[in-house]
Amino acid sequence: MGSPSQTGRDLWTRTIPARGQHSEGFPVLSEELRGLLHATAGQGRNELIAPPRVPERLPQLVEYDRTFAYAKHTWKSPIGTPRRITGHQFSAWSEKEQARALYGCGHWHIRVTVPNTWDHVGLLPAPAPGDRAWHYPATPGATFTTWAGGPEVHTALTNPLTPWKIQVLDGILWEDGKPLDDWAKKLKEAWATLTAQAHFQQDPPQARAAHLAARAVRSILLYGIGSFAQRPRMVTGTTPRTQERDVPADAEIIGLNDELITWQRPTGFSRDPNAHPEWAAAIWSGARAALLTQRHRADDTHAGALHAAPGTVIAFRTDALYLTQPQAWPYHQQPGDYLKKGYLTGPLAAPTSEEELLALRDAGRTALTTPAASV
């Protein structure tokens, strides 16, 4: 089809059962709830931690990238019409009921307090106005209010270092379901088969073809997930300066010259019956939580930022961690595994901007080349 996201959505519709409970699809959230998720449930964590929180001279810089990360978090998704959970209701539940709710498919309005003894990275975003504008408070004793997905809240409460203090003020809670599981399994199987072919194929053109096909399948799943988010549509228009009163009242002026006013205004959400921002939000929240801590069941080991020493995490970038020390994290070429993708020996000046970080990233990837890193 015309794009990976369109292809992903089309393939997903083919997994809707012909009969049974979900044969007519899944209910679409109200515009109010879609707007809430749009405003408070962003995608990747992008954060650069600069001196004095890290040394000005780094002994090394190691990049670990979570392979095909979002594919690991498709096994459980919210379905149905959510319930609103008030803070009073939540506090009245037993500890077991609270843990079950936070481990389930929910989106929570919370008041957070960083422990007084905390000396590691931030765990929860604040104030959550948008993807790039988020920051992750880590100052001991700091208190803030935010929205966060269940996986992140659960991680903050049960992290391997010190539990954070969290008060639930409000929330929305769905039933757990598997609307993406069949779709994702088929794409992950195709990706794994093609990745193996790219690695073991002796004929270079065939190996290259398998590599490109694996990348295509990866894009279909990742962009397909993003397409469920269905952000509000925006309209851009122009109005002559002589007719300034005709600029729509809810428009934002984004350009101005002697003749024209250029403006942009939201026109609401589409009526797509397959718009499900709650699915994308749940996957993104799970992926952000896994950047902090993730268990490998086969080895009974853990990986993630919280399993690196305090002061050694330099940056987060969507699915990647940048550290000053190498880690012995297992890699089995499975979705979500941490792949060592770049390495530079120091001493190095700590990056203080995104441009400096990306330059170091590119140099590290050049210095460390592995067959697996290309897929």
Short mmCIF file of C-alpha atoms in Angstrom, two decimals:
data_model
loop_
_atom_site.label_atom_id
_atom_site.label_comp_id
_atom_site.label_asym_id
_atom_site.label_seq_id
_atom_site.Cartn_x
_atom_site.Cartn_y
_atom_site.Cartn_z
CA MET A 1 0.00 0.00 0.00
CA GLY A 2 1.01 3.65 0.08
CA SER A 3 2.96 3.55 3.34
CA PRO A 4 4.08 1.14 6.08
CA SER A 5 1.37 2.47 8.40
CA GLN A 6 -1.39 1.91 5.83
CA THR A 7 -0.07 -1.58 5.15
CA GLY A 8 0.05 -2.36 8.86
CA ARG A 9 -3.49 -1.18 9.45
CA ASP A 10 -4.78 -3.12 6.44
CA LEU A 11 -3.10 -6.31 7.65
CA TRP A 12 -4.55 -5.79 11.12
CA THR A 13 -8.12 -5.50 9.79
CA ARG A 14 -7.66 -8.96 8.24
CA THR A 15 -7.22 -10.43 11.75
CA ILE A 16 -10.63 -9.20 12.97
CA PRO A 17 -12.67 -12.39 13.51
CA ALA A 18 -15.57 -13.01 11.12
CA ARG A 19 -17.75 -14.21 14.00
CA GLY A 20 -17.89 -13.72 17.71
CA GLN A 21 -17.58 -10.90 20.20
CA HIS A 22 -15.31 -8.61 18.15
CA SER A 23 -16.52 -9.39 14.63
CA GLU A 24 -17.69 -5.78 14.25
CA GLY A 25 -14.44 -4.34 15.52
CA PHE A 26 -13.68 -2.58 18.79
CA PRO A 27 -15.45 0.50 20.24
CA VAL A 28 -13.80 3.84 19.54
CA LEU A 29 -13.18 6.13 22.50
CA SER A 30 -15.00 9.43 22.90
CA GLU A 31 -13.28 12.54 21.57
CA GLU A 32 -12.76 13.65 25.17
CA LEU A 33 -10.77 10.52 26.06
CA ARG A 34 -8.92 10.56 22.75
CA GLY A 35 -7.95 14.16 23.47
CA LEU A 36 -6.75 13.20 26.95
CA LEU A 37 -4.52 10.44 25.58
CA HIS A 38 -3.23 12.73 22.85
CA ALA A 39 -2.20 15.31 25.45
CA THR A 40 -0.81 12.99 28.13
CA ALA A 41 0.38 9.75 26.49
CA GLY A 42 3.37 10.44 24.27
CA GLN A 43 5.70 8.07 22.49
CA GLY A 44 9.43 7.71 23.15
CA ARG A 45 11.57 8.97 26.01
CA ASN A 46 14.19 11.39 24.70
CA GLU A 47 16.37 12.80 27.45
CA LEU A 48 19.97 13.96 27.61
CA ILE A 49 21.50 13.92 31.09
CA ALA A 50 24.26 16.51 31.21
CA PRO A 51 26.88 17.54 33.77
CA PRO A 52 26.86 17.93 36.75
CA ARG A 53 24.52 14.90 36.95
CA VAL A 54 27.15 12.97 34.95
CA PRO A 55 30.94 13.50 34.70
CA GLU A 56 32.20 16.14 32.29
CA ARG A 57 34.67 13.58 30.92
CA LEU A 58 33.26 10.16 30.10
CA PRO A 59 35.47 7.08 30.34
CA GLN A 60 33.47 5.38 27.54
CA LEU A 61 30.19 5.72 25.69
CA VAL A 62 28.17 2.58 24.99
CA GLU A 63 24.88 2.50 23.06
CA TYR A 64 22.35 -0.24 23.82
CA ASP A 65 19.34 -0.39 21.53
CA ARG A 66 16.21 -2.45 22.25
CA THR A 67 15.76 -4.52 19.09
CA PHE A 68 12.30 -4.13 17.51
CA ALA A 69 11.19 -2.81 20.92
CA TYR A 70 7.49 -2.07 20.41
CA ALA A 71 6.91 -5.58 19.07
CA LYS A 72 7.56 -6.94 22.58
CA HIS A 73 4.66 -4.99 24.09
CA THR A 74 1.76 -6.02 21.83
CA TRP A 75 0.65 -9.12 23.75
CA LYS A 76 -1.84 -7.23 25.94
CA SER A 77 -3.93 -4.17 25.03
CA PRO A 78 -6.92 -2.28 26.47
CA ILE A 79 -10.34 -3.14 25.06
CA GLY A 80 -13.91 -2.02 25.60
CA THR A 81 -15.24 1.10 27.26
CA PRO A 82 -12.99 2.17 30.12
CA ARG A 83 -14.10 2.78 33.69
CA ARG A 84 -13.24 5.97 35.50
CA ILE A 85 -11.49 5.23 38.79
CA THR A 86 -11.51 8.04 41.34
CA GLY A 87 -8.74 8.51 43.85
CA HIS A 88 -11.17 7.60 46.63
CA GLN A 89 -12.11 4.33 44.91
CA PHE A 90 -8.47 3.42 44.34
CA SER A 91 -7.44 4.11 47.94
CA ALA A 92 -10.35 1.94 49.18
CA TRP A 93 -9.07 -1.09 47.27
CA SER A 94 -6.85 -3.71 48.86
CA GLU A 95 -3.15 -3.73 48.05
CA LYS A 96 -3.74 -6.73 45.80
CA GLU A 97 -6.54 -4.97 43.91
CA GLN A 98 -4.40 -1.86 43.46
CA ALA A 99 -1.49 -3.90 42.11
CA ARG A 100 -3.81 -5.73 39.70
CA ALA A 101 -5.19 -2.42 38.41
CA LEU A 102 -1.74 -0.88 37.91
CA TYR A 103 -0.48 -4.01 36.19
CA GLY A 104 -3.53 -3.94 33.91
CA CYS A 105 -4.43 -1.56 31.10
CA GLY A 106 -4.89 1.85 32.67
CA HIS A 107 -3.92 5.51 32.40
CA TRP A 108 -3.45 7.29 35.71
CA HIS A 109 -3.48 10.84 37.05
CA ILE A 110 -0.99 10.76 39.92
CA ARG A 111 0.90 12.84 42.45
CA VAL A 112 4.50 11.68 42.65
CA THR A 113 7.21 12.21 45.26
CA VAL A 114 10.83 11.31 44.48
CA PRO A 115 12.44 9.46 47.45
CA ASN A 116 14.76 11.58 49.59
CA THR A 117 17.60 9.12 49.02
CA TRP A 118 17.18 8.85 45.24
CA ASP A 119 20.40 9.12 43.19
CA HIS A 120 19.41 7.65 39.82
CA VAL A 121 17.45 8.68 36.71
CA GLY A 122 13.86 9.94 36.77
CA LEU A 123 11.12 7.33 36.40
CA LEU A 124 8.01 9.30 35.43
CA PRO A 125 7.38 12.20 33.02
CA ALA A 126 6.33 15.69 34.06
CA PRO A 127 4.31 17.75 33.27
CA ALA A 128 3.53 15.66 30.16
CA PRO A 129 2.42 18.34 27.68
CA GLY A 130 3.98 16.53 24.71
CA ASP A 131 6.65 14.12 23.54
CA ARG A 132 9.63 16.45 23.29
CA ALA A 133 8.60 18.74 26.16
CA TRP A 134 8.57 16.03 28.81
CA HIS A 135 11.23 15.90 31.47
CA TYR A 136 11.84 13.26 34.13
CA PRO A 137 12.30 14.75 37.63
CA ALA A 138 14.93 12.95 39.70
CA THR A 139 15.71 15.51 42.44
CA PRO A 140 15.32 13.89 45.86
CA GLY A 141 12.12 15.05 47.56
CA ALA A 142 10.65 16.65 44.42
CA THR A 143 6.85 16.41 44.09
CA PHE A 144 4.88 16.74 40.84
CA THR A 145 1.54 15.81 39.29
CA THR A 146 1.29 14.01 35.96
CA TRP A 147 -0.44 11.32 33.90
CA ALA A 148 1.27 7.99 33.21
CA GLY A 149 0.49 4.54 31.90
CA GLY A 150 0.14 1.54 34.18
CA PRO A 151 3.53 -0.02 33.26
CA GLU A 152 5.41 3.13 34.26
CA VAL A 153 3.47 3.61 37.51
CA HIS A 154 3.97 -0.05 38.40
CA THR A 155 7.70 0.26 37.69
CA ALA A 156 8.04 3.34 39.91
CA LEU A 157 6.29 1.55 42.78
CA THR A 158 8.24 -1.72 42.43
CA ASN A 159 11.60 -0.61 41.01
CA PRO A 160 14.68 -2.58 42.19
CA LEU A 161 16.19 0.37 44.09
CA THR A 162 13.71 2.39 46.19
CA PRO A 163 9.92 2.48 45.69
CA TRP A 164 8.55 5.93 44.82
CA LYS A 165 5.63 7.47 46.69
CA ILE A 166 2.62 7.72 44.36
CA GLN A 167 -0.91 8.89 45.12
CA VAL A 168 -3.55 8.05 42.51
CA LEU A 169 -5.80 11.07 41.98
CA ASP A 170 -7.90 9.72 39.11
CA GLY A 171 -7.62 7.26 36.28
CA ILE A 172 -9.22 5.28 33.49
CA LEU A 173 -9.07 1.50 33.44
CA TRP A 174 -9.86 -0.91 30.61
CA GLU A 175 -10.33 -4.63 30.41
CA ASP A 176 -7.26 -6.55 29.25
CA GLY A 177 -7.47 -7.99 25.75
CA LYS A 178 -5.38 -9.23 22.83
CA PRO A 179 -6.60 -7.27 19.77
CA LEU A 180 -3.06 -6.94 18.35
CA ASP A 181 -1.60 -10.29 19.39
CA ASP A 182 -2.36 -12.35 16.26
CA TRP A 183 -1.34 -9.50 13.93
CA ALA A 184 1.91 -8.87 15.80
CA LYS A 185 2.83 -12.55 16.07
CA LYS A 186 2.60 -13.02 12.31
CA LEU A 187 4.74 -9.96 11.63
CA LYS A 188 7.30 -10.96 14.28
CA GLU A 189 7.55 -14.44 12.77
CA ALA A 190 8.14 -12.95 9.32
CA TRP A 191 10.74 -10.56 10.73
CA ALA A 192 12.57 -13.37 12.56
CA THR A 193 12.62 -15.59 9.44
CA LEU A 194 13.92 -12.80 7.22
CA THR A 195 16.49 -11.71 9.81
CA ALA A 196 17.85 -15.26 9.96
CA GLN A 197 18.00 -15.41 6.16
CA ALA A 198 19.90 -12.13 6.04
CA HIS A 199 22.40 -13.47 8.56
CA PHE A 200 22.97 -16.96 7.14
CA GLN A 201 22.35 -16.48 3.40
CA GLN A 202 25.61 -17.09 1.48
CA ASP A 203 24.54 -15.24 -1.68
CA PRO A 204 25.13 -11.48 -1.06
CA PRO A 205 22.21 -10.20 -3.22
CA GLN A 206 19.81 -12.65 -1.52
CA ALA A 207 21.14 -11.67 1.92
CA ARG A 208 20.63 -8.00 1.07
CA ALA A 209 17.08 -8.68 -0.14
CA ALA A 210 16.25 -10.53 3.09
CA HIS A 211 17.74 -7.67 5.13
CA LEU A 212 15.60 -5.08 3.33
CA ALA A 213 12.49 -7.24 3.66
CA ALA A 214 13.11 -7.60 7.41
CA ARG A 215 13.37 -3.82 7.68
CA ALA A 216 10.11 -3.47 5.74
CA VAL A 217 8.25 -5.86 8.06
CA ARG A 218 9.67 -4.00 11.05
CA SER A 219 8.36 -0.70 9.67
CA ILE A 220 4.93 -2.17 8.96
CA LEU A 221 4.52 -3.15 12.62
CA LEU A 222 6.06 -0.03 14.18
CA TYR A 223 4.30 2.49 11.95
CA GLY A 224 1.11 0.42 12.12
CA ILE A 225 1.13 0.88 15.90
CA GLY A 226 1.63 4.61 15.48
CA SER A 227 -1.28 4.83 13.05
CA PHE A 228 -3.69 3.65 15.74
CA ALA A 229 -2.92 6.83 17.72
CA GLN A 230 -4.89 8.98 15.23
CA ARG A 231 -3.79 12.44 16.34
CA PRO A 232 -6.23 15.37 15.88
CA ARG A 233 -6.30 16.77 12.37
CA MET A 234 -4.94 20.26 11.72
CA VAL A 235 -5.93 22.66 8.95
CA THR A 236 -3.61 25.39 7.71
CA GLY A 237 -4.94 28.47 5.94
CA THR A 238 -4.14 32.04 4.98
CA THR A 239 -6.06 35.28 5.37
CA PRO A 240 -5.21 38.68 3.80
CA ARG A 241 -3.85 41.19 6.31
CA THR A 242 -6.69 43.52 5.30
CA GLN A 243 -9.21 40.90 6.52
CA GLU A 244 -7.58 40.06 9.85
CA ARG A 245 -10.97 39.77 11.55
CA ASP A 246 -11.68 36.67 9.43
CA VAL A 247 -8.95 34.61 11.05
CA PRO A 248 -10.77 31.79 12.93
CA ALA A 249 -11.04 32.48 16.66
CA ASP A 250 -9.45 29.15 17.62
CA ALA A 251 -6.56 29.45 15.16
CA GLU A 252 -2.89 29.83 16.02
CA ILE A 253 -0.97 32.30 13.86
CA ILE A 254 2.15 30.57 12.55
CA GLY A 255 3.32 33.09 9.93
CA LEU A 256 2.95 36.75 9.09
CA ASN A 257 4.07 39.04 6.28
CA ASP A 258 2.90 42.32 4.73
CA GLU A 259 0.13 40.62 2.75
CA LEU A 260 -0.94 37.38 4.42
CA ILE A 261 -1.57 35.84 7.83
CA THR A 262 -0.86 32.11 7.92
CA TRP A 263 -2.75 30.20 10.61
CA GLN A 264 -3.40 26.70 11.83
CA ARG A 265 -6.40 25.31 13.67
CA PRO A 266 -7.51 21.88 14.93
CA THR A 267 -10.55 20.30 13.30
CA GLY A 268 -10.99 17.41 15.71
CA PHE A 269 -10.48 13.70 15.33
CA SER A 270 -11.29 11.53 12.36
CA ARG A 271 -14.25 9.15 12.47
CA ASP A 272 -12.06 6.20 11.62
CA PRO A 273 -13.70 3.11 13.19
CA ASN A 274 -10.25 1.66 13.79
CA ALA A 275 -8.79 4.62 15.69
CA HIS A 276 -7.37 3.27 18.95
CA PRO A 277 -4.92 5.64 20.66
CA GLU A 278 -5.28 3.53 23.81
CA TRP A 279 -3.43 0.68 22.06
CA ALA A 280 -0.51 2.85 20.97
CA ALA A 281 -0.38 4.53 24.41
CA ALA A 282 -0.20 1.17 26.22
CA ILE A 283 2.62 -0.08 23.97
CA TRP A 284 4.61 3.14 24.31
CA SER A 285 4.21 3.14 28.09
CA GLY A 286 5.40 -0.47 28.28
CA ALA A 287 8.43 0.38 26.13
CA ARG A 288 9.38 3.37 28.30
CA ALA A 289 9.10 1.22 31.42
CA ALA A 290 11.32 -1.45 29.83
CA LEU A 291 14.03 1.16 29.27
CA LEU A 292 14.23 1.29 33.07
CA THR A 293 13.94 -2.38 33.93
CA GLN A 294 13.20 -5.52 31.97
CA ARG A 295 13.39 -9.17 32.99
CA HIS A 296 14.77 -11.90 30.74
CA ARG A 297 12.79 -14.94 31.81
CA ALA A 298 15.04 -17.44 30.00
CA ASP A 299 18.11 -16.28 31.96
CA ASP A 300 16.30 -14.85 35.01
CA THR A 301 18.35 -11.68 34.54
CA HIS A 302 17.42 -8.02 34.30
CA ALA A 303 18.45 -5.17 32.01
CA GLY A 304 17.71 -1.46 31.73
CA ALA A 305 18.81 1.89 33.11
CA LEU A 306 18.04 0.98 36.74
CA HIS A 307 20.44 -1.95 36.48
CA ALA A 308 23.33 0.34 35.56
CA ALA A 309 25.20 2.23 38.27
CA PRO A 310 23.95 5.73 39.23
CA GLY A 311 25.66 8.43 37.20
CA THR A 312 26.44 6.13 34.27
CA VAL A 313 23.28 6.83 32.19
CA ILE A 314 24.01 9.61 29.71
CA ALA A 315 20.86 9.61 27.57
CA PHE A 316 17.62 7.95 26.55
CA ARG A 317 16.58 8.08 22.92
CA THR A 318 13.29 6.32 22.13
CA ASP A 319 14.44 2.67 22.36
CA ALA A 320 18.11 3.26 23.17
CA LEU A 321 20.24 3.82 26.26
CA TYR A 322 23.64 5.54 26.32
CA LEU A 323 25.92 4.53 29.19
CA THR A 324 29.48 5.11 30.37
CA GLN A 325 29.97 1.44 31.25
CA PRO A 326 29.39 -1.74 29.22
CA GLN A 327 26.84 -4.21 30.60
CA ALA A 328 26.61 -8.01 30.50
CA TRP A 329 22.97 -7.96 29.39
CA PRO A 330 21.92 -11.08 27.44
CA TYR A 331 21.05 -10.73 23.76
CA HIS A 332 19.07 -13.51 22.05
CA GLN A 333 18.00 -11.57 18.91
CA GLN A 334 14.45 -11.35 20.27
CA PRO A 335 12.22 -8.24 20.22
CA GLY A 336 13.05 -6.05 23.19
CA ASP A 337 16.55 -7.47 23.79
CA TYR A 338 19.30 -4.91 24.40
CA LEU A 339 21.79 -4.96 21.53
CA LYS A 340 25.20 -3.32 22.00
CA LYS A 341 25.08 -1.09 18.94
CA GLY A 342 27.87 1.44 19.47
CA TYR A 343 31.02 1.83 21.52
CA LEU A 344 33.61 4.58 21.96
CA THR A 345 36.59 4.59 24.29
CA GLY A 346 37.34 7.75 26.20
CA PRO A 347 37.99 10.04 27.67
CA LEU A 348 35.17 11.89 25.89
CA ALA A 349 33.55 15.23 26.55
CA ALA A 350 30.03 14.63 27.85
CA PRO A 351 27.46 15.74 25.23
CA THR A 352 25.47 18.82 26.16
CA SER A 353 23.15 18.94 23.13
CA GLU A 354 21.26 16.51 20.94
CA GLU A 355 23.60 17.28 18.04
CA GLU A 356 26.66 16.33 20.11
CA LEU A 357 24.96 13.12 21.28
CA LEU A 358 24.07 12.11 17.72
CA ALA A 359 27.61 12.78 16.54
CA LEU A 360 28.96 10.49 19.27
CA ARG A 361 26.30 7.90 18.45
CA ASP A 362 27.30 7.82 14.79
CA ALA A 363 30.98 7.57 15.66
CA GLY A 364 30.27 4.74 18.09
CA ARG A 365 28.25 2.78 15.54
CA THR A 366 31.04 3.16 13.01
CA ALA A 367 33.57 1.92 15.54
CA LEU A 368 31.48 -1.10 16.45
CA THR A 369 30.05 -3.02 13.50
CA THR A 370 28.19 -6.31 13.93
CA PRO A 371 25.91 -8.18 11.51
CA ALA A 372 23.04 -8.04 14.00
CA ALA A 373 23.30 -4.28 14.35
CA SER A 374 22.15 -3.74 10.78
CA VAL A 375 18.74 -5.36 11.40
#
